[in-house]
XYZ file of C-alpha atoms in Angstrom:
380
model
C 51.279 38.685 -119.133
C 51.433 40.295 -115.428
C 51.449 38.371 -112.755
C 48.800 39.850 -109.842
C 50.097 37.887 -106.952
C 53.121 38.945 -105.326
C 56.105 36.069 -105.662
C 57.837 37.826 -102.786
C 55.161 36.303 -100.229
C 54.787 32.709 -99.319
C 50.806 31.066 -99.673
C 48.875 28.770 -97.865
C 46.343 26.666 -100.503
C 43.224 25.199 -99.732
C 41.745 22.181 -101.180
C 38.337 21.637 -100.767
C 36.719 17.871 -100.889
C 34.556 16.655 -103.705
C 35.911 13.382 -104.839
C 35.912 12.901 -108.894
C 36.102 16.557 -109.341
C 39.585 16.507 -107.185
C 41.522 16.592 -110.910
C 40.388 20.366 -111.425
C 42.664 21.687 -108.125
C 45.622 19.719 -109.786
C 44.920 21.913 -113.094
C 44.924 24.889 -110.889
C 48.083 23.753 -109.121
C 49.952 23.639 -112.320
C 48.827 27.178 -113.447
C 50.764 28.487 -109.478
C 53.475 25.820 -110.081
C 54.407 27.670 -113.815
C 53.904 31.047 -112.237
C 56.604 30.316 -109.095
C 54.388 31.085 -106.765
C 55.849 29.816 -102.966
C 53.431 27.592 -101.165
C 54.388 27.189 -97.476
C 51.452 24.756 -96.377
C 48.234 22.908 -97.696
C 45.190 21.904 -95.728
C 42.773 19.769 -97.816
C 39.718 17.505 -96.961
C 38.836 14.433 -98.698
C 40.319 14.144 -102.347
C 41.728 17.646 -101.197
C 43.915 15.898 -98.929
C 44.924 13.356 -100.952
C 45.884 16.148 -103.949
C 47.415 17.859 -100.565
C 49.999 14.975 -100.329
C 50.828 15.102 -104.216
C 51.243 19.169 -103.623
C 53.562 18.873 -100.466
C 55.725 15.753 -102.288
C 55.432 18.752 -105.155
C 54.704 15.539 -107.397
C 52.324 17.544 -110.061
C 53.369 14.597 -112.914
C 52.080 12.162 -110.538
C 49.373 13.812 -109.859
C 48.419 14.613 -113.485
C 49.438 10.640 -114.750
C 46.753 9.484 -111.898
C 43.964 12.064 -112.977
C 44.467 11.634 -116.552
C 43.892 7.702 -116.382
C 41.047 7.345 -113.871
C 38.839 4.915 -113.398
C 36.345 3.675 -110.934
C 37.992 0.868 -110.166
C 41.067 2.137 -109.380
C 38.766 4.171 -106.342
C 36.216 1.302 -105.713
C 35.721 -2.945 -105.748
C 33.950 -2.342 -109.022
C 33.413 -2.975 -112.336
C 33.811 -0.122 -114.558
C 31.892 -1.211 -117.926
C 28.989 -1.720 -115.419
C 29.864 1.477 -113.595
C 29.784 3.711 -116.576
C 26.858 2.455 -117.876
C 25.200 3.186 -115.126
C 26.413 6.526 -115.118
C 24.593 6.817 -118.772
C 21.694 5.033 -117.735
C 22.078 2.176 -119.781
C 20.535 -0.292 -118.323
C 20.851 -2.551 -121.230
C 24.328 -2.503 -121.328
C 24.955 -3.407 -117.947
C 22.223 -5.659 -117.764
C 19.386 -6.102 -114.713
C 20.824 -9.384 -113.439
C 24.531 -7.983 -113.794
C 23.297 -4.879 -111.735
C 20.975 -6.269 -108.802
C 23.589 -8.979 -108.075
C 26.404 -5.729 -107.675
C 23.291 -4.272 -105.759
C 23.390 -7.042 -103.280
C 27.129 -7.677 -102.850
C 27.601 -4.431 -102.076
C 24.296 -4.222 -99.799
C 25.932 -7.218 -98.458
C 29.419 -5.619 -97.596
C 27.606 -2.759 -95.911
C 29.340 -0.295 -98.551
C 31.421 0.067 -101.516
C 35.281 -1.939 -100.492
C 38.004 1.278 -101.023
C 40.863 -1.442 -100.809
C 41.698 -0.061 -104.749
C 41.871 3.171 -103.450
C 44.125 2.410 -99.907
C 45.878 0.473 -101.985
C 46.136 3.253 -104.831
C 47.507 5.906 -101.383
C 50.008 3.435 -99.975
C 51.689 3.057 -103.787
C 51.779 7.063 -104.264
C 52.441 8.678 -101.097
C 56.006 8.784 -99.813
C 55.884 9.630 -96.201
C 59.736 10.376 -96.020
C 59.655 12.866 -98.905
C 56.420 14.570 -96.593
C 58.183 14.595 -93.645
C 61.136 16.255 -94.737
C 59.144 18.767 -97.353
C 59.481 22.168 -96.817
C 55.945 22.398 -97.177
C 53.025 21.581 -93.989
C 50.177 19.268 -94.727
C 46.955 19.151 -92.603
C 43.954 16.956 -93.298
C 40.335 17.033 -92.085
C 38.498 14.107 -90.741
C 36.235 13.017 -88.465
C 36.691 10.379 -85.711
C 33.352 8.555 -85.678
C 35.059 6.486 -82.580
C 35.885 9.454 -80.643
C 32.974 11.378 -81.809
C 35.133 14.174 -83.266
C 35.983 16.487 -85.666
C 39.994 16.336 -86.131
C 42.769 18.356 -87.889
C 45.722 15.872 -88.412
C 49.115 17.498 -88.718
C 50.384 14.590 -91.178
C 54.044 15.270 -90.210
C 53.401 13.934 -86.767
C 51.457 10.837 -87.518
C 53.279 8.056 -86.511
C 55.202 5.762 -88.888
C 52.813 4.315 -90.981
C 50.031 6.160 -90.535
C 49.917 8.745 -93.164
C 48.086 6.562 -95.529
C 45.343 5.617 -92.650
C 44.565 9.524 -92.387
C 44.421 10.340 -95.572
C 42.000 7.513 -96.433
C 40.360 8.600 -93.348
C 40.059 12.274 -94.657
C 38.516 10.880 -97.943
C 36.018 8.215 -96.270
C 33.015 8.935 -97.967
C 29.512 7.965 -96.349
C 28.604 5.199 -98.719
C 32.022 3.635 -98.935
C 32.135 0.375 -96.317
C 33.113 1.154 -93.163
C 36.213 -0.212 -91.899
C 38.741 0.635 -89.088
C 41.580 2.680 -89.569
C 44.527 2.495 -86.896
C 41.991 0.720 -84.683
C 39.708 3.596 -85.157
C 36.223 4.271 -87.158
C 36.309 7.630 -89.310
C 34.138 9.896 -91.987
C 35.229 12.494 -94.988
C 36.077 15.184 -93.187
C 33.734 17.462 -95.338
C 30.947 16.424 -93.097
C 32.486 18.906 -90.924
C 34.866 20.956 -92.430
C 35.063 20.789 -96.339
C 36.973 23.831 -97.016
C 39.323 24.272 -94.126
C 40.559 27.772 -94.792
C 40.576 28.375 -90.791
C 43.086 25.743 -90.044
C 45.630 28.129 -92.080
C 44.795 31.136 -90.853
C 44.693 29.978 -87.019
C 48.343 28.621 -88.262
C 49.008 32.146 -89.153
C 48.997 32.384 -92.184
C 48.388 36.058 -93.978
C 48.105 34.949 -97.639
C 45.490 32.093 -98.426
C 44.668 30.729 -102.030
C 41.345 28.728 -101.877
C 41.010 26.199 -104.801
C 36.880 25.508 -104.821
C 35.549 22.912 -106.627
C 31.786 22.407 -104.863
C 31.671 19.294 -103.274
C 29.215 17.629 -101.049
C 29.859 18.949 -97.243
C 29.861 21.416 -95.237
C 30.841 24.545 -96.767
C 32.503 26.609 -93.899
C 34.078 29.089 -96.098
C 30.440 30.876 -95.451
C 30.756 30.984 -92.366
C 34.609 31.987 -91.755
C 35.643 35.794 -90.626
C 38.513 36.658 -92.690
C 41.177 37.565 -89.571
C 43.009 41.195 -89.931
C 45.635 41.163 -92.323
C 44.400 37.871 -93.828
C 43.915 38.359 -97.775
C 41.758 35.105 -99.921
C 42.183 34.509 -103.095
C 40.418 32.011 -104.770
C 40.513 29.733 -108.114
C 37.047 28.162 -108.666
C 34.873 27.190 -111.386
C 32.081 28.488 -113.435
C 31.029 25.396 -114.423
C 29.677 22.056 -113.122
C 32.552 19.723 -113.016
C 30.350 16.336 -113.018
C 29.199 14.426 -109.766
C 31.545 13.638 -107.190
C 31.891 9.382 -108.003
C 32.128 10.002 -111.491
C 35.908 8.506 -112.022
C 36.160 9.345 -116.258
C 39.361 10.053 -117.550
C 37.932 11.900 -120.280
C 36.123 14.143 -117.880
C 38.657 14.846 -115.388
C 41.009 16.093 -118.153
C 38.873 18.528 -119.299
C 38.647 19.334 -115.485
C 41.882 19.563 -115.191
C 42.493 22.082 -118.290
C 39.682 23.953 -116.568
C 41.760 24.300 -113.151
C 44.777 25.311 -115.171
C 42.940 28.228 -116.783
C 40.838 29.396 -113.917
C 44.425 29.331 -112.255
C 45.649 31.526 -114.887
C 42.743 33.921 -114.410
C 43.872 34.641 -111.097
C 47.388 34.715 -111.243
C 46.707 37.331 -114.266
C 43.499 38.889 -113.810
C 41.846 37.645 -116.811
C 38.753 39.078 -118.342
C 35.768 36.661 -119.440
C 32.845 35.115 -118.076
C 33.452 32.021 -120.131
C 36.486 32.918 -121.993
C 40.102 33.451 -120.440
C 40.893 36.778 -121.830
C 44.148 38.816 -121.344
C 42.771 42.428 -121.583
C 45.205 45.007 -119.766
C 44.074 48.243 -121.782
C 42.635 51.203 -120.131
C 38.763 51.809 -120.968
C 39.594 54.123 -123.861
C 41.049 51.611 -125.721
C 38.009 49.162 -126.153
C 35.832 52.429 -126.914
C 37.924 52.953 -129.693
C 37.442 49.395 -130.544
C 33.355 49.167 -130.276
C 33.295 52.634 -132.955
C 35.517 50.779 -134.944
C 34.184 47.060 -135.090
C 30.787 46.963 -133.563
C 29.304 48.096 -136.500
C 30.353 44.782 -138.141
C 29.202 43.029 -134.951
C 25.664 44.348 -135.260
C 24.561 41.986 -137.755
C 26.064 39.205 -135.867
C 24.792 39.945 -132.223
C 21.984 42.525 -132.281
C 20.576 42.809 -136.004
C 17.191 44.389 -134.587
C 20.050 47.667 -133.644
C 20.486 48.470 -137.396
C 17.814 49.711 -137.790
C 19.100 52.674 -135.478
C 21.983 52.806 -137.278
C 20.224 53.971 -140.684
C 23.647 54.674 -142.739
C 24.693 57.026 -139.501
C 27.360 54.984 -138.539
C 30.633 56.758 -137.322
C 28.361 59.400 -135.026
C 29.456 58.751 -131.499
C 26.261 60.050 -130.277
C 23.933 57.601 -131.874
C 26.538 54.882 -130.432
C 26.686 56.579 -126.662
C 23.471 57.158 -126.061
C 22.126 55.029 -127.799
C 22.965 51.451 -128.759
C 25.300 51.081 -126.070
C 23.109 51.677 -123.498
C 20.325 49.586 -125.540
C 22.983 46.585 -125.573
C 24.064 46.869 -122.021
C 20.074 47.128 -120.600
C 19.719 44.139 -123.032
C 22.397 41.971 -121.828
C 21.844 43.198 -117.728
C 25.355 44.902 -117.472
C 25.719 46.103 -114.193
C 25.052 49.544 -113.741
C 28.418 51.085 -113.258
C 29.663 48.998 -116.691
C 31.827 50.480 -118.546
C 32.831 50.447 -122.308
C 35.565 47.102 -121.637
C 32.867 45.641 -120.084
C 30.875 46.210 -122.929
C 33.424 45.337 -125.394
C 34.490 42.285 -123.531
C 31.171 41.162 -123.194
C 29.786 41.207 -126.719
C 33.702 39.968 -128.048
C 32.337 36.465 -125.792
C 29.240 35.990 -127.296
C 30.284 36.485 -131.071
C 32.807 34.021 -129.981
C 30.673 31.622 -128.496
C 28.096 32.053 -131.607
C 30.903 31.219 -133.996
C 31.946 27.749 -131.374
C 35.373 29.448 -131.226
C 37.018 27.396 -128.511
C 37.363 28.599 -125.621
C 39.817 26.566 -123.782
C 42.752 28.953 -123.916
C 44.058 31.816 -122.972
C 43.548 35.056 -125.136
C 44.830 38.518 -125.683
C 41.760 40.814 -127.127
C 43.554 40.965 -130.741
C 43.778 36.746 -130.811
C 40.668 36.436 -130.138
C 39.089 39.092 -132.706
C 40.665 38.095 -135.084
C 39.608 34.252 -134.783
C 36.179 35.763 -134.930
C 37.396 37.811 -137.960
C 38.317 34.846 -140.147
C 35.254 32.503 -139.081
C 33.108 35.635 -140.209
C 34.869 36.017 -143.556
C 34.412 32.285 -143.671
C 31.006 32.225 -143.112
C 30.927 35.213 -145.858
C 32.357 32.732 -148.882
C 29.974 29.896 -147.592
């Protein structure tokens, strides 16, 4: 495949904070890590800064072994049987006395006790391999002490600090409130949740913004895009679950979703829900909707047959007709062309015959996956 993004230039990545969903950007940082693409600097908030730490250490297996075994209690004082039935709303399984008494402990302690997770930071993160990285690494916070939003250069905190601001980074509001460094602090999303400006005040022209939706201010909407500044951005079209939900299960599939959405920009790929390699020019796929869309029909838009009345072959019934008939249908934009078209109805035969679509395909993979489950379904 060919790569969009120019290897010759060096990128600044943004991680946005959202907690559980935080394994998705390490998906995505595989997909740039494969391609070779040069990252000069990272500024994340909240989990964003902690996956920040694991990107400037350039420690993806790390990051991937920590994702890929999750758990609430490796985040939180808890109990995760009781956690993940709540999560399911089984209150039978965890029980009513079991539950009110976690109620009131942690009523009690003014918030849930992170200890798991400092502890989890100060294990991980090896300051000497951030100081000396080639990479920069800023985190967002905010100083409830001083009243203040801050942007913390982590290569000039002071010698044993580095853990302190990126808990302080990640603080969420319902986590118990304890000082850091002698000093009281908040997730920085409160105030700056996807800190795009803190590259591009540092000057730098070529920004890659990993989204992933979290709780917090979203200043992205609000950010002028400087003169010779170019965004890119990796984000998903999915929910990715809520922002405490530490599952394993769920931030793998999070983090396969990161690694393909990477893909899709590193290659342009084609596909609303599919990841579809599809370089031809426009003639191409017309030549593929004469030849297969009458197959199709039957599949996708049976009440078009009837137009069809043994004429098929005639480009004008197809051009002027059913095309426009399928596009009006489906609420192509207006300037669609015929790979839109083709693209378009190639998904939803897919996603009719559950053809999975956690992969990366050319246009010829993928029809003819769709070819064999039809002649399947033909036998049956």
């Amino acid at each position: 495949m060919e790569l969009k993004l120019d290897r010759t230039k060096e990128y600044g990545i943004v991680l946005e904070g959202g907690g559980a969903r935080g394994s998705y950007q390490v998906g995505a940082w595989k997909a740039l890590r494969e391609a070779g693409i040069p990252i000069r600097g990272i500024a994340g908030t909240s989990v964003g800064a902690l996956n920040g730490a694991l990107m400037c250490m350039d420690d993806l297996e790390r990051a991937e072994y920590i994702w890929d075994h999750i758990c609430y209690s490796q985040v939180m004082d808890v109990d995760d049987e009781m956690m993940e039935g709540v999560r399911k709303r089984d209150l039978k399984a965890v029980g009513i006395s079991g539950l009110l008494g976690e109620a009131k402990r942690i009523l009690k302690d003014r918030g849930l006790d992170v200890t798991p997770l400092r502890n989890l930071i100060h294990e991980v993160v090896d300051e000497e391999k951030i100081r000396s990285s080639s990479r920069e690494l800023y985190v967002s916070t905010i100083s409830l002490t001083d009243r203040q939003p801050l942007v913390v250069d982590m290569k000039e905190t002071a010698p044993g600090e580095m853990g302190d601001m990126l808990l302080a980074s990640a603080y969420f509001p319902a986590f118990k409130l304890e000082k850091l460094g002698g000093k009281l602090y908040t997730d920085g999303g409160s105030a700056n949740n996807v800190p795009v400006d803190v590259l591009a005040d540092r000057g730098y022209e070529n920004i890659i913004i990993i989204r992933i939706y979290g709780l917090g201010l979203d200043t992205e909407r609000f950010f002028t895009v400087p003169d010779g500044v170019e965004l890119y951005h990796i984000a998903p079209r999915q929910n990715l679950g809520g922002i405490l939900e530490f599952d394993a299960k769920k931030a793998r599939k999070n983090r396969k979703l990161g690694y393909l959405d990477g893909q899709r920009l590193l290659y342009g790929l084609a596909g609303k829900r599919y990841y579809i390699y599809a370089p031809e020019g426009e003639i191409y796929y017309f030549e593929k909707m004469m030849s297969e869309l009458p197959r199709f029909l039957p599949y996708l838009e049976p009440e078009l047959l009837e137009k069809d009345e043994g004429r098929r072959g005639r480009y004008r019934l197809y051009t002027e007709e059913i095309f426009p008939a399928i596009a009006r249908k489906e609420k192509l934009r207006e300037d669609w062309d015929y790979r839109d078209l083709y693209l378009l109805l190639l998904e939803k035969l897919a996603g009719k015959l559950r053809i999975s679509r956690f992969q990366v395909y050319t246009v010829e993979e993928l029809g003819q996956k769709i070819y064999k489950k039809l002649d399947r379904s033909l036998q049956i």
